[in-house]
mmCIF file with all atom_site columns, C-alpha atoms in Angstrom:
data_model
loop_
_atom_site.group_PDB
_atom_site.id
_atom_site.type_symbol
_atom_site.label_atom_id
_atom_site.label_alt_id
_atom_site.label_comp_id
_atom_site.label_asym_id
_atom_site.label_entity_id
_atom_site.label_seq_id
_atom_site.pdbx_PDB_ins_code
_atom_site.Cartn_x
_atom_site.Cartn_y
_atom_site.Cartn_z
_atom_site.occupancy
_atom_site.B_iso_or_equiv
_atom_site.pdbx_formal_charge
_atom_site.auth_seq_id
_atom_site.auth_comp_id
_atom_site.auth_asym_id
_atom_site.auth_atom_id
_atom_site.pdbx_PDB_model_num
ATOM 1   C CA . MET A 1 1   ? -5.563  106.469 -25.284 1.00 97.00 ? 1409 MET A CA 1
ATOM 2   C CA . VAL A 1 2   ? -5.297  103.010 -23.734 1.00 98.00 ? 1410 VAL A CA 1
ATOM 3   C CA . ILE A 1 3   ? -7.496  100.270 -25.132 1.00 98.00 ? 1411 ILE A CA 1
ATOM 4   C CA . LEU A 1 4   ? -8.036  97.522  -22.566 1.00 98.00 ? 1412 LEU A CA 1
ATOM 5   C CA . ILE A 1 5   ? -9.295  94.272  -24.104 1.00 98.00 ? 1413 ILE A CA 1
ATOM 6   C CA . THR A 1 6   ? -10.362 91.353  -21.947 1.00 98.00 ? 1414 THR A CA 1
ATOM 7   C CA . GLY A 1 7   ? -12.732 88.410  -22.038 1.00 97.00 ? 1415 GLY A CA 1
ATOM 8   C CA . ALA A 1 8   ? -12.886 84.665  -21.906 1.00 92.00 ? 1416 ALA A CA 1
ATOM 9   C CA . SER A 1 9   ? -10.388 82.387  -23.559 1.00 88.00 ? 1417 SER A CA 1
ATOM 10  C CA . HIS A 1 10  ? -10.757 81.897  -27.338 1.00 92.00 ? 1418 HIS A CA 1
ATOM 11  C CA . THR A 1 11  ? -12.930 84.987  -27.882 1.00 95.00 ? 1419 THR A CA 1
ATOM 12  C CA . GLY A 1 12  ? -10.379 86.693  -30.120 1.00 93.00 ? 1420 GLY A CA 1
ATOM 13  C CA . LYS A 1 13  ? -8.772  89.213  -27.755 1.00 95.00 ? 1421 LYS A CA 1
ATOM 14  C CA . THR A 1 14  ? -5.346  88.797  -29.332 1.00 92.00 ? 1422 THR A CA 1
ATOM 15  C CA . MET A 1 15  ? -6.768  88.898  -32.844 1.00 93.00 ? 1423 MET A CA 1
ATOM 16  C CA . LEU A 1 16  ? -8.653  92.111  -32.038 1.00 96.00 ? 1424 LEU A CA 1
ATOM 17  C CA . ALA A 1 17  ? -5.506  93.640  -30.527 1.00 96.00 ? 1425 ALA A CA 1
ATOM 18  C CA . GLN A 1 18  ? -3.553  92.688  -33.648 1.00 94.00 ? 1426 GLN A CA 1
ATOM 19  C CA . ARG A 1 19  ? -6.182  94.281  -35.914 1.00 95.00 ? 1427 ARG A CA 1
ATOM 20  C CA . MET A 1 20  ? -6.181  97.431  -33.784 1.00 97.00 ? 1428 MET A CA 1
ATOM 21  C CA . LEU A 1 21  ? -2.395  97.569  -33.938 1.00 96.00 ? 1429 LEU A CA 1
ATOM 22  C CA . GLN A 1 22  ? -2.577  97.404  -37.715 1.00 95.00 ? 1430 GLN A CA 1
ATOM 23  C CA . ARG A 1 23  ? -5.353  99.994  -37.963 1.00 96.00 ? 1431 ARG A CA 1
ATOM 24  C CA . TYR A 1 24  ? -4.315  102.508 -35.300 1.00 96.00 ? 1432 TYR A CA 1
ATOM 25  C CA . LYS A 1 25  ? -0.568  101.794 -35.152 1.00 96.00 ? 1433 LYS A CA 1
ATOM 26  C CA . TYR A 1 26  ? -0.763  101.548 -31.339 1.00 97.00 ? 1434 TYR A CA 1
ATOM 27  C CA . PRO A 1 27  ? 1.682   99.154  -29.705 1.00 96.00 ? 1435 PRO A CA 1
ATOM 28  C CA . TYR A 1 28  ? 0.144   96.375  -27.680 1.00 93.00 ? 1436 TYR A CA 1
ATOM 29  C CA . LEU A 1 29  ? 0.956   94.430  -24.571 1.00 96.00 ? 1437 LEU A CA 1
ATOM 30  C CA . SER A 1 30  ? -0.217  90.868  -24.167 1.00 96.00 ? 1438 SER A CA 1
ATOM 31  C CA . THR A 1 31  ? -0.714  89.955  -20.529 1.00 96.00 ? 1439 THR A CA 1
ATOM 32  C CA . ASP A 1 32  ? -0.056  86.353  -21.587 1.00 93.00 ? 1440 ASP A CA 1
ATOM 33  C CA . HIS A 1 33  ? 3.436   87.397  -22.704 1.00 93.00 ? 1441 HIS A CA 1
ATOM 34  C CA . LEU A 1 34  ? 3.983   89.228  -19.432 1.00 97.00 ? 1442 LEU A CA 1
ATOM 35  C CA . LYS A 1 35  ? 2.734   86.171  -17.523 1.00 95.00 ? 1443 LYS A CA 1
ATOM 36  C CA . MET A 1 36  ? 5.046   83.791  -19.349 1.00 94.00 ? 1444 MET A CA 1
ATOM 37  C CA . GLY A 1 37  ? 8.016   86.141  -19.003 1.00 96.00 ? 1445 GLY A CA 1
ATOM 38  C CA . LEU A 1 38  ? 7.548   86.304  -15.255 1.00 96.00 ? 1446 LEU A CA 1
ATOM 39  C CA . ILE A 1 39  ? 6.992   82.543  -14.965 1.00 96.00 ? 1447 ILE A CA 1
ATOM 40  C CA . ARG A 1 40  ? 9.900   81.518  -17.216 1.00 95.00 ? 1448 ARG A CA 1
ATOM 41  C CA . SER A 1 41  ? 12.296  83.985  -15.588 1.00 97.00 ? 1449 SER A CA 1
ATOM 42  C CA . GLY A 1 42  ? 11.574  82.502  -12.173 1.00 96.00 ? 1450 GLY A CA 1
ATOM 43  C CA . ASN A 1 43  ? 10.098  85.743  -10.811 1.00 95.00 ? 1451 ASN A CA 1
ATOM 44  C CA . THR A 1 44  ? 7.024   83.848  -9.591  1.00 96.00 ? 1452 THR A CA 1
ATOM 45  C CA . ASP A 1 45  ? 6.146   80.328  -8.533  1.00 95.00 ? 1453 ASP A CA 1
ATOM 46  C CA . LEU A 1 46  ? 2.772   80.610  -10.255 1.00 95.00 ? 1454 LEU A CA 1
ATOM 47  C CA . THR A 1 47  ? 2.045   78.440  -13.285 1.00 92.00 ? 1455 THR A CA 1
ATOM 48  C CA . PRO A 1 48  ? 0.039   79.146  -16.459 1.00 89.00 ? 1456 PRO A CA 1
ATOM 49  C CA . MET A 1 49  ? -2.865  77.249  -14.872 1.00 85.00 ? 1457 MET A CA 1
ATOM 50  C CA . ASP A 1 50  ? -3.174  79.590  -11.839 1.00 91.00 ? 1458 ASP A CA 1
ATOM 51  C CA . ASP A 1 51  ? -5.665  81.994  -13.466 1.00 82.00 ? 1459 ASP A CA 1
ATOM 52  C CA . ASP A 1 52  ? -7.198  83.497  -10.302 1.00 83.00 ? 1460 ASP A CA 1
ATOM 53  C CA . LYS A 1 53  ? -3.836  84.015  -8.647  1.00 95.00 ? 1461 LYS A CA 1
ATOM 54  C CA . LEU A 1 54  ? -2.357  85.369  -11.873 1.00 96.00 ? 1462 LEU A CA 1
ATOM 55  C CA . THR A 1 55  ? -4.991  88.094  -12.094 1.00 95.00 ? 1463 THR A CA 1
ATOM 56  C CA . ALA A 1 56  ? -4.113  89.309  -8.591  1.00 95.00 ? 1464 ALA A CA 1
ATOM 57  C CA . TYR A 1 57  ? -0.392  89.061  -9.378  1.00 97.00 ? 1465 TYR A CA 1
ATOM 58  C CA . LEU A 1 58  ? -0.394  90.675  -12.829 1.00 97.00 ? 1466 LEU A CA 1
ATOM 59  C CA . TRP A 1 59  ? -3.038  93.395  -12.492 1.00 97.00 ? 1467 TRP A CA 1
ATOM 60  C CA . PRO A 1 60  ? -0.989  95.734  -10.246 1.00 97.00 ? 1468 PRO A CA 1
ATOM 61  C CA . ILE A 1 61  ? 1.845   95.621  -12.797 1.00 97.00 ? 1469 ILE A CA 1
ATOM 62  C CA . VAL A 1 62  ? -0.470  96.107  -15.777 1.00 98.00 ? 1470 VAL A CA 1
ATOM 63  C CA . ARG A 1 63  ? -2.394  98.873  -13.992 1.00 98.00 ? 1471 ARG A CA 1
ATOM 64  C CA . GLU A 1 64  ? 0.801   100.833 -13.381 1.00 98.00 ? 1472 GLU A CA 1
ATOM 65  C CA . MET A 1 65  ? 1.893   100.364 -16.995 1.00 98.00 ? 1473 MET A CA 1
ATOM 66  C CA . ILE A 1 66  ? -1.492  101.725 -18.108 1.00 98.00 ? 1474 ILE A CA 1
ATOM 67  C CA . LYS A 1 67  ? -1.144  104.717 -15.790 1.00 98.00 ? 1475 LYS A CA 1
ATOM 68  C CA . THR A 1 68  ? 2.368   105.406 -17.051 1.00 98.00 ? 1476 THR A CA 1
ATOM 69  C CA . ALA A 1 69  ? 1.223   105.298 -20.681 1.00 98.00 ? 1477 ALA A CA 1
ATOM 70  C CA . ILE A 1 70  ? -1.604  107.738 -19.936 1.00 98.00 ? 1478 ILE A CA 1
ATOM 71  C CA . GLU A 1 71  ? 0.668   110.079 -17.951 1.00 98.00 ? 1479 GLU A CA 1
ATOM 72  C CA . ASN A 1 72  ? 3.069   110.144 -20.897 1.00 98.00 ? 1480 ASN A CA 1
ATOM 73  C CA . LYS A 1 73  ? 0.224   110.626 -23.399 1.00 98.00 ? 1481 LYS A CA 1
ATOM 74  C CA . GLN A 1 74  ? 1.164   107.399 -25.147 1.00 98.00 ? 1482 GLN A CA 1
ATOM 75  C CA . ASP A 1 75  ? -1.275  105.103 -26.911 1.00 98.00 ? 1483 ASP A CA 1
ATOM 76  C CA . LEU A 1 76  ? -1.315  101.458 -25.884 1.00 98.00 ? 1484 LEU A CA 1
ATOM 77  C CA . ILE A 1 77  ? -3.435  98.357  -26.402 1.00 98.00 ? 1485 ILE A CA 1
ATOM 78  C CA . VAL A 1 78  ? -3.453  95.944  -23.465 1.00 98.00 ? 1486 VAL A CA 1
ATOM 79  C CA . GLU A 1 79  ? -5.091  92.567  -23.996 1.00 97.00 ? 1487 GLU A CA 1
ATOM 80  C CA . GLY A 1 80  ? -5.614  89.494  -21.911 1.00 96.00 ? 1488 GLY A CA 1
ATOM 81  C CA . CYS A 1 81  ? -7.917  87.772  -19.489 1.00 94.00 ? 1489 CYS A CA 1
ATOM 82  C CA . TYR A 1 82  ? -6.106  88.984  -16.345 1.00 96.00 ? 1490 TYR A CA 1
ATOM 83  C CA . VAL A 1 83  ? -8.260  92.045  -15.667 1.00 97.00 ? 1491 VAL A CA 1
ATOM 84  C CA . PRO A 1 84  ? -10.209 92.014  -12.404 1.00 97.00 ? 1492 PRO A CA 1
ATOM 85  C CA . PHE A 1 85  ? -13.927 92.724  -12.598 1.00 98.00 ? 1493 PHE A CA 1
ATOM 86  C CA . ASP A 1 86  ? -13.510 95.770  -10.339 1.00 97.00 ? 1494 ASP A CA 1
ATOM 87  C CA . TRP A 1 87  ? -10.539 97.186  -12.266 1.00 98.00 ? 1495 TRP A CA 1
ATOM 88  C CA . ARG A 1 88  ? -12.011 100.698 -12.308 1.00 98.00 ? 1496 ARG A CA 1
ATOM 89  C CA . LEU A 1 89  ? -11.691 100.971 -8.518  1.00 97.00 ? 1497 LEU A CA 1
ATOM 90  C CA . ASP A 1 90  ? -7.896  101.051 -8.928  1.00 96.00 ? 1498 ASP A CA 1
ATOM 91  C CA . LEU A 1 91  ? -7.899  104.111 -11.195 1.00 97.00 ? 1499 LEU A CA 1
ATOM 92  C CA . THR A 1 92  ? -9.009  107.690 -10.732 1.00 95.00 ? 1500 THR A CA 1
ATOM 93  C CA . GLY A 1 93  ? -11.163 109.595 -13.201 1.00 94.00 ? 1501 GLY A CA 1
ATOM 94  C CA . GLU A 1 94  ? -8.165  111.266 -14.840 1.00 95.00 ? 1502 GLU A CA 1
ATOM 95  C CA . TYR A 1 95  ? -6.978  107.818 -15.962 1.00 98.00 ? 1503 TYR A CA 1
ATOM 96  C CA . LEU A 1 96  ? -10.402 106.342 -16.679 1.00 98.00 ? 1504 LEU A CA 1
ATOM 97  C CA . ALA A 1 97  ? -11.140 109.129 -19.165 1.00 98.00 ? 1505 ALA A CA 1
ATOM 98  C CA . ASP A 1 98  ? -8.304  107.823 -21.352 1.00 98.00 ? 1506 ASP A CA 1
ATOM 99  C CA . ILE A 1 99  ? -9.213  104.125 -21.264 1.00 98.00 ? 1507 ILE A CA 1
ATOM 100 C CA . ARG A 1 100 ? -11.469 102.361 -23.728 1.00 98.00 ? 1508 ARG A CA 1
ATOM 101 C CA . PHE A 1 101 ? -12.635 99.093  -22.162 1.00 98.00 ? 1509 PHE A CA 1
ATOM 102 C CA . ILE A 1 102 ? -13.671 96.128  -24.320 1.00 98.00 ? 1510 ILE A CA 1
ATOM 103 C CA . CYS A 1 103 ? -14.802 92.762  -22.984 1.00 98.00 ? 1511 CYS A CA 1
ATOM 104 C CA . LEU A 1 104 ? -15.488 89.998  -25.513 1.00 98.00 ? 1512 LEU A CA 1
ATOM 105 C CA . ALA A 1 105 ? -17.694 86.996  -24.780 1.00 98.00 ? 1513 ALA A CA 1
ATOM 106 C CA . PHE A 1 106 ? -19.561 84.317  -26.694 1.00 97.00 ? 1514 PHE A CA 1
ATOM 107 C CA . SER A 1 107 ? -23.207 83.495  -26.094 1.00 97.00 ? 1515 SER A CA 1
ATOM 108 C CA . ASP A 1 108 ? -24.046 79.867  -25.310 1.00 98.00 ? 1516 ASP A CA 1
ATOM 109 C CA . GLY A 1 109 ? -25.832 79.638  -28.654 1.00 97.00 ? 1517 GLY A CA 1
ATOM 110 C CA . TYR A 1 110 ? -22.800 80.900  -30.543 1.00 97.00 ? 1518 TYR A CA 1
ATOM 111 C CA . ILE A 1 111 ? -20.638 78.268  -28.845 1.00 97.00 ? 1519 ILE A CA 1
ATOM 112 C CA . ASP A 1 112 ? -23.160 75.555  -29.727 1.00 96.00 ? 1520 ASP A CA 1
ATOM 113 C CA . ARG A 1 113 ? -23.306 76.632  -33.367 1.00 96.00 ? 1521 ARG A CA 1
ATOM 114 C CA . HIS A 1 114 ? -19.625 77.443  -33.894 1.00 93.00 ? 1522 HIS A CA 1
ATOM 115 C CA . PHE A 1 115 ? -17.584 75.325  -31.473 1.00 92.00 ? 1523 PHE A CA 1
ATOM 116 C CA . ARG A 1 116 ? -15.488 73.730  -34.220 1.00 87.00 ? 1524 ARG A CA 1
ATOM 117 C CA . ASP A 1 117 ? -14.742 77.156  -35.703 1.00 88.00 ? 1525 ASP A CA 1
ATOM 118 C CA . ILE A 1 118 ? -13.744 78.513  -32.275 1.00 88.00 ? 1526 ILE A CA 1
ATOM 119 C CA . VAL A 1 119 ? -11.316 75.651  -31.708 1.00 84.00 ? 1527 VAL A CA 1
ATOM 120 C CA . GLY A 1 120 ? -10.091 75.855  -35.300 1.00 75.00 ? 1528 GLY A CA 1
ATOM 121 C CA . HIS A 1 121 ? -9.170  79.527  -34.913 1.00 62.00 ? 1529 HIS A CA 1
ATOM 122 C CA . GLY A 1 122 ? -7.555  79.042  -31.510 1.00 57.00 ? 1530 GLY A CA 1
ATOM 123 C CA . SER A 1 123 ? -4.012  79.392  -32.827 1.00 52.00 ? 1531 SER A CA 1
ATOM 124 C CA . ASP A 1 124 ? -4.562  81.965  -35.579 1.00 53.00 ? 1532 ASP A CA 1
ATOM 125 C CA . ILE A 1 125 ? -2.376  84.591  -33.884 1.00 56.00 ? 1533 ILE A CA 1
ATOM 126 C CA . GLU A 1 126 ? -0.395  82.655  -31.291 1.00 57.00 ? 1534 GLU A CA 1
ATOM 127 C CA . LYS A 1 127 ? 0.204   78.978  -30.634 1.00 57.00 ? 1535 LYS A CA 1
ATOM 128 C CA . ARG A 1 128 ? -1.972  77.534  -27.883 1.00 50.00 ? 1536 ARG A CA 1
ATOM 129 C CA . LEU A 1 129 ? -0.363  74.864  -25.749 1.00 53.00 ? 1537 LEU A CA 1
ATOM 130 C CA . PHE A 1 130 ? -3.259  73.961  -23.450 1.00 52.00 ? 1538 PHE A CA 1
ATOM 131 C CA . ASP A 1 131 ? -6.308  73.283  -25.652 1.00 56.00 ? 1539 ASP A CA 1
ATOM 132 C CA . GLU A 1 132 ? -6.594  69.532  -25.121 1.00 59.00 ? 1540 GLU A CA 1
ATOM 133 C CA . ASP A 1 133 ? -9.287  69.795  -22.441 1.00 69.00 ? 1541 ASP A CA 1
ATOM 134 C CA . LEU A 1 134 ? -11.389 72.467  -24.132 1.00 79.00 ? 1542 LEU A CA 1
ATOM 135 C CA . ASP A 1 135 ? -15.016 71.476  -24.527 1.00 86.00 ? 1543 ASP A CA 1
ATOM 136 C CA . LYS A 1 136 ? -18.302 73.296  -25.081 1.00 93.00 ? 1544 LYS A CA 1
ATOM 137 C CA . GLU A 1 137 ? -19.382 73.242  -21.454 1.00 94.00 ? 1545 GLU A CA 1
ATOM 138 C CA . ARG A 1 138 ? -16.089 74.630  -20.143 1.00 92.00 ? 1546 ARG A CA 1
ATOM 139 C CA . LEU A 1 139 ? -16.127 77.337  -22.812 1.00 95.00 ? 1547 LEU A CA 1
ATOM 140 C CA . LYS A 1 140 ? -19.716 78.281  -21.915 1.00 97.00 ? 1548 LYS A CA 1
ATOM 141 C CA . LYS A 1 141 ? -18.848 78.382  -18.217 1.00 96.00 ? 1549 LYS A CA 1
ATOM 142 C CA . ASP A 1 142 ? -15.811 80.615  -18.854 1.00 95.00 ? 1550 ASP A CA 1
ATOM 143 C CA . ASN A 1 143 ? -17.836 83.017  -21.016 1.00 97.00 ? 1551 ASN A CA 1
ATOM 144 C CA . ARG A 1 144 ? -20.686 83.205  -18.497 1.00 98.00 ? 1552 ARG A CA 1
ATOM 145 C CA . PHE A 1 145 ? -18.097 83.943  -15.777 1.00 97.00 ? 1553 PHE A CA 1
ATOM 146 C CA . PHE A 1 146 ? -16.829 86.993  -17.684 1.00 98.00 ? 1554 PHE A CA 1
ATOM 147 C CA . ILE A 1 147 ? -20.297 88.164  -18.725 1.00 98.00 ? 1555 ILE A CA 1
ATOM 148 C CA . GLU A 1 148 ? -21.715 87.947  -15.203 1.00 98.00 ? 1556 GLU A CA 1
ATOM 149 C CA . GLY A 1 149 ? -18.625 89.321  -13.480 1.00 98.00 ? 1557 GLY A CA 1
ATOM 150 C CA . PHE A 1 150 ? -18.288 92.413  -15.639 1.00 98.00 ? 1558 PHE A CA 1
ATOM 151 C CA . ARG A 1 151 ? -22.024 93.083  -15.944 1.00 98.00 ? 1559 ARG A CA 1
ATOM 152 C CA . LYS A 1 152 ? -22.323 93.061  -12.134 1.00 98.00 ? 1560 LYS A CA 1
ATOM 153 C CA . ARG A 1 153 ? -19.865 95.968  -12.222 1.00 98.00 ? 1561 ARG A CA 1
ATOM 154 C CA . ASN A 1 154 ? -21.929 97.715  -14.923 1.00 97.00 ? 1562 ASN A CA 1
ATOM 155 C CA . GLU A 1 155 ? -19.323 97.106  -17.604 1.00 98.00 ? 1563 GLU A CA 1
ATOM 156 C CA . GLU A 1 156 ? -20.396 96.735  -21.198 1.00 96.00 ? 1564 GLU A CA 1
ATOM 157 C CA . VAL A 1 157 ? -19.709 93.268  -22.587 1.00 98.00 ? 1565 VAL A CA 1
ATOM 158 C CA . VAL A 1 158 ? -19.641 92.660  -26.334 1.00 98.00 ? 1566 VAL A CA 1
ATOM 159 C CA . ILE A 1 159 ? -21.605 89.434  -26.762 1.00 97.00 ? 1567 ILE A CA 1
ATOM 160 C CA . ILE A 1 160 ? -20.756 87.543  -29.916 1.00 97.00 ? 1568 ILE A CA 1
ATOM 161 C CA . ASP A 1 161 ? -23.974 85.748  -30.805 1.00 96.00 ? 1569 ASP A CA 1
ATOM 162 C CA . ASP A 1 162 ? -24.320 85.672  -34.565 1.00 92.00 ? 1570 ASP A CA 1
ATOM 163 C CA . ASN A 1 163 ? -21.718 86.942  -37.002 1.00 93.00 ? 1571 ASN A CA 1
ATOM 164 C CA . TYR A 1 164 ? -18.257 87.017  -35.431 1.00 92.00 ? 1572 TYR A CA 1
ATOM 165 C CA . GLU A 1 165 ? -16.567 89.184  -38.084 1.00 92.00 ? 1573 GLU A CA 1
ATOM 166 C CA . GLU A 1 166 ? -19.399 91.691  -38.137 1.00 95.00 ? 1574 GLU A CA 1
ATOM 167 C CA . THR A 1 167 ? -19.354 92.015  -34.366 1.00 95.00 ? 1575 THR A CA 1
ATOM 168 C CA . VAL A 1 168 ? -15.577 92.429  -34.155 1.00 92.00 ? 1576 VAL A CA 1
ATOM 169 C CA . ASN A 1 169 ? -15.468 94.834  -37.097 1.00 93.00 ? 1577 ASN A CA 1
ATOM 170 C CA . GLY A 1 170 ? -18.086 96.946  -35.280 1.00 94.00 ? 1578 GLY A CA 1
ATOM 171 C CA . ILE A 1 171 ? -15.610 97.377  -32.418 1.00 94.00 ? 1579 ILE A CA 1
ATOM 172 C CA . LEU A 1 172 ? -12.835 98.629  -34.659 1.00 88.00 ? 1580 LEU A CA 1
#
């Protein structure tokens, strides 16, 4: 089984992957780690700020890692925001049957009510280097982007609107 976790920044993808690792004992791959490894090693001229280009660059690598894990009947959690909205088009049914897809997003109301908490938990699992320009409107825009993009492809999106812990625990 491969668990593919995506969503907007700050929604708790890494935290969810960490909890799943602890519960299910599945290893996990952070696409942020892959991104930084490729950038720091000089294997790409892209920067951490090139989100759209990074999705196109990273997804073929991640997709093939997912396929390899499934072919070898290995469990794996893959988390990060670099999953294209039409990701299913790149995989046949034999692979799709072994993938659990999870997209996390905040509602506008949740962001309004809990913005300080969201920012405060931003480095719970890993240190964030680029949070200086985070504001409510940018966070809302990013979440709407993921909600609309995945819903247009008939993907289920887990909307966090009220109780964060309850919602995330329901996924586990």
